[in-house]
PDB file of C-alpha atoms in Angstrom:
ATOM      1  CA  MET A   1      49.689 -30.683  -3.698  1.00 56.00           C
ATOM      2  CA  LYS A   2      52.484 -28.153  -4.149  1.00 58.00           C
ATOM      3  CA  ILE A   3      49.992 -25.297  -4.494  1.00 61.00           C
ATOM      4  CA  ARG A   4      48.171 -26.322  -1.316  1.00 66.00           C
ATOM      5  CA  PHE A   5      51.456 -26.573   0.601  1.00 68.00           C
ATOM      6  CA  LEU A   6      52.494 -23.084  -0.519  1.00 65.00           C
ATOM      7  CA  LEU A   7      49.093 -21.644   0.391  1.00 65.00           C
ATOM      8  CA  THR A   8      49.297 -23.217   3.849  1.00 72.00           C
ATOM      9  CA  LEU A   9      52.822 -21.845   4.331  1.00 73.00           C
ATOM     10  CA  GLU A  10      51.709 -18.394   3.216  1.00 73.00           C
ATOM     11  CA  ARG A  11      48.778 -18.399   5.662  1.00 72.00           C
ATOM     12  CA  ARG A  12      51.067 -19.362   8.552  1.00 75.00           C
ATOM     13  CA  PHE A  13      53.459 -16.547   7.670  1.00 73.00           C
ATOM     14  CA  ARG A  14      50.571 -14.078   7.493  1.00 68.00           C
ATOM     15  CA  ASN A  15      49.278 -15.206  10.882  1.00 70.00           C
ATOM     16  CA  LEU A  16      52.727 -14.643  12.374  1.00 70.00           C
ATOM     17  CA  ARG A  17      52.936 -11.140  10.925  1.00 66.00           C
ATOM     18  CA  ARG A  18      49.430 -10.365  12.180  1.00 65.00           C
ATOM     19  CA  LYS A  19      50.434 -11.403  15.679  1.00 70.00           C
ATOM     20  CA  TYR A  20      53.087  -8.679  15.794  1.00 70.00           C
ATOM     21  CA  ALA A  21      51.281  -6.096  13.658  1.00 69.00           C
ATOM     22  CA  HIS A  22      50.686  -3.771  16.615  1.00 65.00           C
ATOM     23  CA  ILE A  23      54.465  -3.355  16.876  1.00 76.00           C
ATOM     24  CA  LEU A  24      55.446  -3.272  13.199  1.00 83.00           C
ATOM     25  CA  TYR A  25      52.688  -0.908  12.065  1.00 87.00           C
ATOM     26  CA  ALA A  26      51.916   1.082  15.223  1.00 85.00           C
ATOM     27  CA  GLY A  27      50.538   4.546  14.463  1.00 92.00           C
ATOM     28  CA  LYS A  28      47.445   6.708  13.945  1.00 94.00           C
ATOM     29  CA  SER A  29      47.461   7.576  10.238  1.00 96.00           C
ATOM     30  CA  VAL A  30      45.035   4.948   8.876  1.00 97.00           C
ATOM     31  CA  TYR A  31      42.023   3.159  10.347  1.00 97.00           C
ATOM     32  CA  CYS A  32      40.542  -0.319   9.872  1.00 97.00           C
ATOM     33  CA  PRO A  33      36.881  -0.594  10.968  1.00 97.00           C
ATOM     34  CA  ILE A  34      37.002  -4.410  10.913  1.00 96.00           C
ATOM     35  CA  CYS A  35      39.433  -4.743  13.804  1.00 93.00           C
ATOM     36  CA  ASP A  36      38.777  -1.175  15.016  1.00 95.00           C
ATOM     37  CA  GLN A  37      42.468  -0.265  15.134  1.00 94.00           C
ATOM     38  CA  THR A  38      44.712   2.465  13.755  1.00 96.00           C
ATOM     39  CA  PHE A  39      48.134   2.033  12.127  1.00 95.00           C
ATOM     40  CA  ARG A  40      50.857   4.208  10.641  1.00 95.00           C
ATOM     41  CA  LYS A  41      50.012   2.591   7.287  1.00 95.00           C
ATOM     42  CA  PHE A  42      48.421  -0.484   5.721  1.00 95.00           C
ATOM     43  CA  LYS A  43      50.425  -3.218   4.004  1.00 92.00           C
ATOM     44  CA  SER A  44      50.784  -3.113   0.239  1.00 92.00           C
ATOM     45  CA  ALA A  45      49.156  -5.693  -2.043  1.00 89.00           C
ATOM     46  CA  GLY A  46      49.719  -6.889  -5.595  1.00 80.00           C
ATOM     47  CA  ARG A  47      52.883  -7.160  -7.611  1.00 76.00           C
ATOM     48  CA  ALA A  48      54.959  -4.993  -9.978  1.00 72.00           C
ATOM     49  CA  LYS A  49      52.918  -2.275 -11.720  1.00 78.00           C
ATOM     50  CA  PHE A  50      49.734  -3.517 -10.023  1.00 81.00           C
ATOM     51  CA  LYS A  51      51.078  -3.031  -6.506  1.00 87.00           C
ATOM     52  CA  ARG A  52      48.710  -1.044  -4.271  1.00 92.00           C
ATOM     53  CA  PRO A  53      50.125   0.799  -1.261  1.00 93.00           C
ATOM     54  CA  ASN A  54      48.017   1.049   1.876  1.00 95.00           C
ATOM     55  CA  ALA A  55      45.819  -1.893   0.903  1.00 96.00           C
ATOM     56  CA  VAL A  56      45.814  -4.671   3.534  1.00 95.00           C
ATOM     57  CA  CYS A  57      45.233  -4.278   7.254  1.00 94.00           C
ATOM     58  CA  PRO A  58      48.250  -5.748   9.082  1.00 91.00           C
ATOM     59  CA  LYS A  59      46.024  -7.006  11.920  1.00 89.00           C
ATOM     60  CA  CYS A  60      42.928  -8.607  10.318  1.00 90.00           C
ATOM     61  CA  ALA A  61      44.148  -8.837   6.667  1.00 90.00           C
ATOM     62  CA  GLY A  62      41.109  -6.920   5.462  1.00 95.00           C
ATOM     63  CA  ARG A  63      41.521  -5.335   2.039  1.00 96.00           C
ATOM     64  CA  GLU A  64      39.909  -2.164   0.745  1.00 97.00           C
ATOM     65  CA  ARG A  65      36.781  -3.964  -0.482  1.00 97.00           C
ATOM     66  CA  ASP A  66      36.484  -5.829   2.841  1.00 97.00           C
ATOM     67  CA  ARG A  67      36.523  -2.597   4.837  1.00 97.00           C
ATOM     68  CA  VAL A  68      33.654  -1.225   2.746  1.00 97.00           C
ATOM     69  CA  MET A  69      31.619  -4.419   3.018  1.00 95.00           C
ATOM     70  CA  TYR A  70      32.153  -4.615   6.783  1.00 95.00           C
ATOM     71  CA  LEU A  71      30.529  -1.204   7.137  1.00 95.00           C
ATOM     72  CA  PHE A  72      27.775  -2.149   4.678  1.00 94.00           C
ATOM     73  CA  PHE A  73      26.864  -5.299   6.625  1.00 92.00           C
ATOM     74  CA  ALA A  74      26.987  -3.435   9.932  1.00 90.00           C
ATOM     75  CA  GLU A  75      24.528  -0.833   8.636  1.00 89.00           C
ATOM     76  CA  LYS A  76      22.203  -3.118   6.647  1.00 87.00           C
ATOM     77  CA  LYS A  77      22.243  -6.276   8.780  1.00 81.00           C
ATOM     78  CA  GLU A  78      18.551  -6.175   9.691  1.00 78.00           C
ATOM     79  CA  ILE A  79      17.467  -5.439   6.104  1.00 78.00           C
ATOM     80  CA  LEU A  80      19.573  -8.298   4.719  1.00 82.00           C
ATOM     81  CA  ARG A  81      18.626 -10.930   7.318  1.00 76.00           C
ATOM     82  CA  ARG A  82      16.226 -13.729   6.301  1.00 75.00           C
ATOM     83  CA  LYS A  83      14.090 -15.972   8.566  1.00 79.00           C
ATOM     84  CA  GLN A  84      15.805 -18.959   7.030  1.00 83.00           C
ATOM     85  CA  CYS A  85      19.315 -18.024   6.015  1.00 91.00           C
ATOM     86  CA  ARG A  86      21.713 -20.488   4.442  1.00 94.00           C
ATOM     87  CA  VAL A  87      24.903 -18.721   3.385  1.00 95.00           C
ATOM     88  CA  LEU A  88      27.424 -19.578   0.652  1.00 97.00           C
ATOM     89  CA  HIS A  89      30.742 -17.725   0.879  1.00 98.00           C
ATOM     90  CA  ILE A  90      32.881 -18.180  -2.247  1.00 98.00           C
ATOM     91  CA  ALA A  91      36.680 -17.791  -1.831  1.00 97.00           C
ATOM     92  CA  PRO A  92      36.110 -16.625   1.755  1.00 96.00           C
ATOM     93  CA  GLU A  93      37.919 -13.671   3.246  1.00 95.00           C
ATOM     94  CA  SER A  94      38.565 -14.461   6.912  1.00 92.00           C
ATOM     95  CA  CYS A  95      37.749 -10.916   8.011  1.00 92.00           C
ATOM     96  CA  VAL A  96      34.302 -11.063   6.330  1.00 93.00           C
ATOM     97  CA  VAL A  97      33.405 -14.541   7.653  1.00 94.00           C
ATOM     98  CA  PRO A  98      31.952 -13.230  10.981  1.00 92.00           C
ATOM     99  CA  ASN A  99      29.571 -10.890   9.109  1.00 91.00           C
ATOM    100  CA  LEU A 100      28.147 -13.741   7.044  1.00 93.00           C
ATOM    101  CA  GLN A 101      28.102 -16.248   9.886  1.00 92.00           C
ATOM    102  CA  GLU A 102      26.026 -13.781  11.888  1.00 90.00           C
ATOM    103  CA  LEU A 103      23.465 -13.679   9.059  1.00 89.00           C
ATOM    104  CA  ALA A 104      23.352 -17.476   8.800  1.00 89.00           C
ATOM    105  CA  THR A 105      20.402 -18.679  10.877  1.00 85.00           C
ATOM    106  CA  ASP A 106      20.637 -22.143   9.300  1.00 82.00           C
ATOM    107  CA  HIS A 107      24.131 -22.956   8.052  1.00 91.00           C
ATOM    108  CA  TYR A 108      27.213 -21.265   6.610  1.00 95.00           C
ATOM    109  CA  VAL A 109      29.235 -22.891   3.812  1.00 97.00           C
ATOM    110  CA  SER A 110      32.615 -21.643   2.591  1.00 97.00           C
ATOM    111  CA  GLY A 111      34.158 -22.924  -0.610  1.00 97.00           C
ATOM    112  CA  ASP A 112      37.113 -22.509  -2.958  1.00 96.00           C
ATOM    113  CA  LEU A 113      38.767 -24.346  -5.831  1.00 95.00           C
ATOM    114  CA  VAL A 114      42.188 -25.028  -4.269  1.00 92.00           C
ATOM    115  CA  ARG A 115      42.219 -23.851  -0.653  1.00 92.00           C
ATOM    116  CA  ASP A 116      42.072 -26.441   2.122  1.00 89.00           C
ATOM    117  CA  ASP A 117      40.785 -24.074   4.831  1.00 91.00           C
ATOM    118  CA  VAL A 118      37.219 -24.131   3.468  1.00 95.00           C
ATOM    119  CA  LEU A 119      34.284 -26.430   4.179  1.00 95.00           C
ATOM    120  CA  VAL A 120      33.819 -27.515   0.546  1.00 96.00           C
ATOM    121  CA  GLN A 121      36.216 -27.482  -2.409  1.00 96.00           C
ATOM    122  CA  PHE A 122      34.440 -26.693  -5.667  1.00 97.00           C
ATOM    123  CA  ASP A 123      34.661 -25.031  -9.060  1.00 97.00           C
ATOM    124  CA  ILE A 124      32.383 -21.995  -9.197  1.00 98.00           C
ATOM    125  CA  GLN A 125      31.572 -22.960 -12.800  1.00 98.00           C
ATOM    126  CA  GLU A 126      29.909 -26.146 -11.482  1.00 97.00           C
ATOM    127  CA  LEU A 127      28.660 -25.670  -7.933  1.00 98.00           C
ATOM    128  CA  PRO A 128      27.932 -28.976  -6.118  1.00 97.00           C
ATOM    129  CA  PHE A 129      24.629 -27.792  -4.662  1.00 98.00           C
ATOM    130  CA  SER A 130      20.995 -28.250  -5.629  1.00 97.00           C
ATOM    131  CA  ASN A 131      18.788 -25.452  -6.952  1.00 97.00           C
ATOM    132  CA  GLU A 132      17.914 -22.686  -4.470  1.00 96.00           C
ATOM    133  CA  SER A 133      20.212 -24.052  -1.756  1.00 96.00           C
ATOM    134  CA  PHE A 134      21.129 -20.652  -0.262  1.00 96.00           C
ATOM    135  CA  GLU A 135      19.417 -17.436   0.763  1.00 95.00           C
ATOM    136  CA  VAL A 136      22.733 -15.566   0.673  1.00 95.00           C
ATOM    137  CA  VAL A 137      25.690 -15.862  -1.727  1.00 97.00           C
ATOM    138  CA  TYR A 138      28.790 -13.694  -1.362  1.00 97.00           C
ATOM    139  CA  CYS A 139      31.338 -13.619  -4.193  1.00 98.00           C
ATOM    140  CA  SER A 140      33.976 -10.879  -4.133  1.00 97.00           C
ATOM    141  CA  HIS A 141      36.777 -10.429  -6.699  1.00 96.00           C
ATOM    142  CA  VAL A 142      36.528 -13.974  -8.038  1.00 97.00           C
ATOM    143  CA  LEU A 143      34.880 -13.797 -11.464  1.00 97.00           C
ATOM    144  CA  GLN A 144      37.743 -11.889 -13.097  1.00 95.00           C
ATOM    145  CA  ALA A 145      39.883 -15.042 -12.763  1.00 93.00           C
ATOM    146  CA  VAL A 146      37.242 -17.542 -13.959  1.00 95.00           C
ATOM    147  CA  GLU A 147      37.515 -18.808 -17.537  1.00 93.00           C
ATOM    148  CA  ASP A 148      33.754 -19.052 -18.142  1.00 96.00           C
ATOM    149  CA  ASP A 149      32.290 -16.285 -16.023  1.00 96.00           C
ATOM    150  CA  ASP A 150      28.897 -16.548 -17.738  1.00 97.00           C
ATOM    151  CA  ARG A 151      28.597 -20.120 -16.524  1.00 98.00           C
ATOM    152  CA  ALA A 152      29.697 -19.104 -13.020  1.00 98.00           C
ATOM    153  CA  ILE A 153      27.031 -16.380 -12.850  1.00 98.00           C
ATOM    154  CA  VAL A 154      24.373 -18.838 -14.012  1.00 98.00           C
ATOM    155  CA  GLU A 155      25.489 -21.203 -11.237  1.00 98.00           C
ATOM    156  CA  ILE A 156      25.143 -18.450  -8.619  1.00 98.00           C
ATOM    157  CA  PHE A 157      21.654 -17.721  -9.966  1.00 98.00           C
ATOM    158  CA  ARG A 158      20.762 -21.425  -9.836  1.00 98.00           C
ATOM    159  CA  VAL A 159      21.799 -22.069  -6.209  1.00 98.00           C
ATOM    160  CA  LEU A 160      20.325 -18.780  -4.939  1.00 97.00           C
ATOM    161  CA  SER A 161      16.874 -19.015  -3.395  1.00 95.00           C
ATOM    162  CA  SER A 162      14.088 -17.093  -5.115  1.00 93.00           C
ATOM    163  CA  ASN A 163      13.700 -15.001  -1.945  1.00 91.00           C
ATOM    164  CA  GLY A 164      17.435 -14.613  -1.311  1.00 93.00           C
ATOM    165  CA  TRP A 165      20.129 -12.174  -2.359  1.00 95.00           C
ATOM    166  CA  ALA A 166      23.724 -12.251  -3.538  1.00 96.00           C
ATOM    167  CA  ILE A 167      26.522  -9.715  -3.445  1.00 97.00           C
ATOM    168  CA  ILE A 168      28.896  -9.867  -6.385  1.00 98.00           C
ATOM    169  CA  ASN A 169      31.949  -7.603  -6.450  1.00 97.00           C
ATOM    170  CA  VAL A 170      34.312  -7.345  -9.418  1.00 97.00           C
ATOM    171  CA  PRO A 171      37.298  -5.176 -10.383  1.00 94.00           C
ATOM    172  CA  CYS A 172      35.983  -2.603 -12.825  1.00 92.00           C
ATOM    173  CA  ARG A 173      37.486   0.049 -15.082  1.00 90.00           C
ATOM    174  CA  GLY A 174      35.729   2.041 -17.740  1.00 90.00           C
ATOM    175  CA  VAL A 175      32.644   1.074 -19.724  1.00 93.00           C
ATOM    176  CA  SER A 176      33.483  -2.137 -21.574  1.00 94.00           C
ATOM    177  CA  THR A 177      34.799  -5.455 -20.254  1.00 93.00           C
ATOM    178  CA  ARG A 178      38.234  -6.390 -21.621  1.00 90.00           C
ATOM    179  CA  GLU A 179      39.400  -9.983 -21.960  1.00 88.00           C
ATOM    180  CA  PHE A 180      43.057 -11.003 -21.634  1.00 81.00           C
ATOM    181  CA  HIS A 181      45.120 -14.016 -22.570  1.00 69.00           C
ATOM    182  CA  SER A 182      45.412 -16.617 -19.843  1.00 60.00           C
ATOM    183  CA  GLY A 183      48.501 -15.946 -17.756  1.00 53.00           C
ATOM    184  CA  GLY A 184      48.102 -12.221 -17.528  1.00 52.00           C
ATOM    185  CA  ASP A 185      48.682  -9.150 -19.621  1.00 55.00           C
ATOM    186  CA  ASP A 186      50.492  -5.834 -19.307  1.00 65.00           C
ATOM    187  CA  GLU A 187      47.111  -4.340 -18.416  1.00 68.00           C
ATOM    188  CA  ALA A 188      46.070  -6.903 -15.798  1.00 70.00           C
ATOM    189  CA  PRO A 189      47.537  -9.034 -12.975  1.00 75.00           C
ATOM    190  CA  VAL A 190      48.692 -12.514 -13.884  1.00 77.00           C
ATOM    191  CA  ASP A 191      45.636 -14.310 -12.483  1.00 80.00           C
ATOM    192  CA  PHE A 192      43.108 -12.106 -14.319  1.00 88.00           C
ATOM    193  CA  VAL A 193      41.468 -13.207 -17.549  1.00 90.00           C
ATOM    194  CA  ARG A 194      39.401 -10.029 -17.740  1.00 91.00           C
ATOM    195  CA  ILE A 195      38.748  -6.632 -16.203  1.00 91.00           C
ATOM    196  CA  TYR A 196      35.105  -5.667 -16.163  1.00 95.00           C
ATOM    197  CA  GLY A 197      33.535  -2.431 -17.292  1.00 94.00           C
ATOM    198  CA  SER A 198      30.233  -0.949 -16.229  1.00 94.00           C
ATOM    199  CA  ASP A 199      28.634  -3.298 -18.786  1.00 95.00           C
ATOM    200  CA  PHE A 200      28.983  -6.065 -16.182  1.00 97.00           C
ATOM    201  CA  ALA A 201      25.641  -5.005 -14.708  1.00 96.00           C
ATOM    202  CA  GLU A 202      23.945  -5.876 -18.004  1.00 96.00           C
ATOM    203  CA  LYS A 203      25.528  -9.338 -17.888  1.00 96.00           C
ATOM    204  CA  LEU A 204      23.847  -9.882 -14.516  1.00 97.00           C
ATOM    205  CA  VAL A 205      20.506  -8.658 -15.859  1.00 97.00           C
ATOM    206  CA  GLN A 206      20.743 -10.994 -18.851  1.00 96.00           C
ATOM    207  CA  THR A 207      21.206 -13.920 -16.470  1.00 96.00           C
ATOM    208  CA  GLY A 208      17.887 -13.055 -14.815  1.00 96.00           C
ATOM    209  CA  PHE A 209      18.932 -10.952 -11.844  1.00 97.00           C
ATOM    210  CA  ASN A 210      17.465  -7.719 -10.591  1.00 96.00           C
ATOM    211  CA  VAL A 211      20.493  -5.537  -9.884  1.00 96.00           C
ATOM    212  CA  VAL A 212      21.228  -2.683  -7.479  1.00 95.00           C
ATOM    213  CA  SER A 213      24.662  -1.055  -7.533  1.00 95.00           C
ATOM    214  CA  ILE A 214      26.103  -0.435  -4.056  1.00 94.00           C
ATOM    215  CA  ASN A 215      27.758   2.987  -4.042  1.00 93.00           C
ATOM    216  CA  MET A 216      30.783   3.270  -1.750  1.00 94.00           C
ATOM    217  CA  HIS A 217      30.026   6.971  -1.190  1.00 93.00           C
ATOM    218  CA  ASP A 218      26.681   6.015   0.389  1.00 92.00           C
ATOM    219  CA  ILE A 219      28.514   3.854   2.937  1.00 94.00           C
ATOM    220  CA  VAL A 220      31.672   5.830   3.770  1.00 95.00           C
ATOM    221  CA  SER A 221      32.180   9.590   3.939  1.00 95.00           C
ATOM    222  CA  ASP A 222      34.962  11.255   1.954  1.00 96.00           C
ATOM    223  CA  ASP A 223      36.985  11.653   5.143  1.00 97.00           C
ATOM    224  CA  GLY A 224      36.405   8.004   6.013  1.00 97.00           C
ATOM    225  CA  GLN A 225      37.526   6.926   2.563  1.00 97.00           C
ATOM    226  CA  ARG A 226      40.789   8.826   2.984  1.00 97.00           C
ATOM    227  CA  ARG A 227      41.424   7.399   6.456  1.00 97.00           C
ATOM    228  CA  MET A 228      40.602   3.862   5.326  1.00 98.00           C
ATOM    229  CA  CYS A 229      42.584   4.290   2.068  1.00 97.00           C
ATOM    230  CA  LEU A 230      39.658   3.467  -0.214  1.00 97.00           C
ATOM    231  CA  SER A 231      39.258   4.184  -3.902  1.00 95.00           C
ATOM    232  CA  ALA A 232      36.688   3.135  -6.499  1.00 93.00           C
ATOM    233  CA  GLU A 233      39.327   1.162  -8.392  1.00 91.00           C
ATOM    234  CA  SER A 234      40.637  -0.746  -5.372  1.00 93.00           C
ATOM    235  CA  VAL A 235      37.177  -1.492  -3.956  1.00 96.00           C
ATOM    236  CA  GLY A 236      35.643  -2.561  -7.280  1.00 95.00           C
ATOM    237  CA  SER A 237      32.022  -2.483  -8.417  1.00 96.00           C
ATOM    238  CA  ILE A 238      29.622  -4.016  -5.902  1.00 96.00           C
ATOM    239  CA  TYR A 239      26.207  -5.337  -6.902  1.00 97.00           C
ATOM    240  CA  LEU A 240      23.327  -6.577  -4.767  1.00 96.00           C
ATOM    241  CA  VAL A 241      21.267  -8.994  -6.865  1.00 97.00           C
ATOM    242  CA  GLN A 242      18.104 -11.070  -6.534  1.00 95.00           C
ATOM    243  CA  HIS A 243      16.050 -13.221  -8.861  1.00 94.00           C
ATOM    244  CA  GLY A 244      14.200 -11.112 -11.411  1.00 81.00           C
ATOM    245  CA  THR A 245      10.820 -12.254 -10.115  1.00 63.00           C
ATOM    246  CA  LYS A 246      11.436 -10.516  -6.791  1.00 59.00           C
ATOM    247  CA  GLU A 247      11.485  -6.866  -5.809  1.00 58.00           C
ATOM    248  CA  LEU A 248      14.864  -5.790  -4.486  1.00 55.00           C
ATOM    249  CA  ASP A 249      15.047  -4.775  -0.854  1.00 55.00           C
ATOM    250  CA  ASN A 250      16.067  -1.203  -0.108  1.00 53.00           C
ATOM    251  CA  ALA A 251      19.775  -1.634   0.553  1.00 57.00           C
ATOM    252  CA  GLN A 252      20.777   1.885  -0.410  1.00 54.00           C
TER     253      GLN A 252
END
């Protein structure tokens, strides 16, 4: 109950700051494509040594990864759309919700373990849905904080329709995934239990997915990356996946 109260209080404070963002952050130095506004800077995110300057849009609260995905969805919307499209949005980012709701021709479901502003509360390690319940699953920067990420990936595979697709985005550094003690480490934020390496793609393949890596440079020009304050480390590694029995759509 205490955690939910604090989360609710934090959201109200953020909404208040967003309301007056045009005054506090007025300027032309950086650009957010989600709300189509410029600012003198973005808000910082993270704590202590993991603090990232110029990370969060003061208007729409979009982070670096959200800005990239907004542009990706805008460009690939027709390719990604399905005739029947049931959408599962895990740990939903409010600024990405409209993109996924637009794709949902049937129904849109948001879910999280502790938040009370979602449609369904669930543990990603045990999703309360039947097999092949969704044509679209979106899961961004969640798995690094999940104790049994293998089980969570299997659950995403299970609830994903055989003709659907999922986007999975994880923080990634280097080649090999590194695990940390619960409660954080000097090398990772307190809520992380791991930081993935490029070997994460093989984990997805072993689960049964076909995997396509989404390259930020194919979505945003170098100049755009500078203006939107994007970096490979802050955006993470983004993967478009489908069941291994299906050919992947051309999302490049």
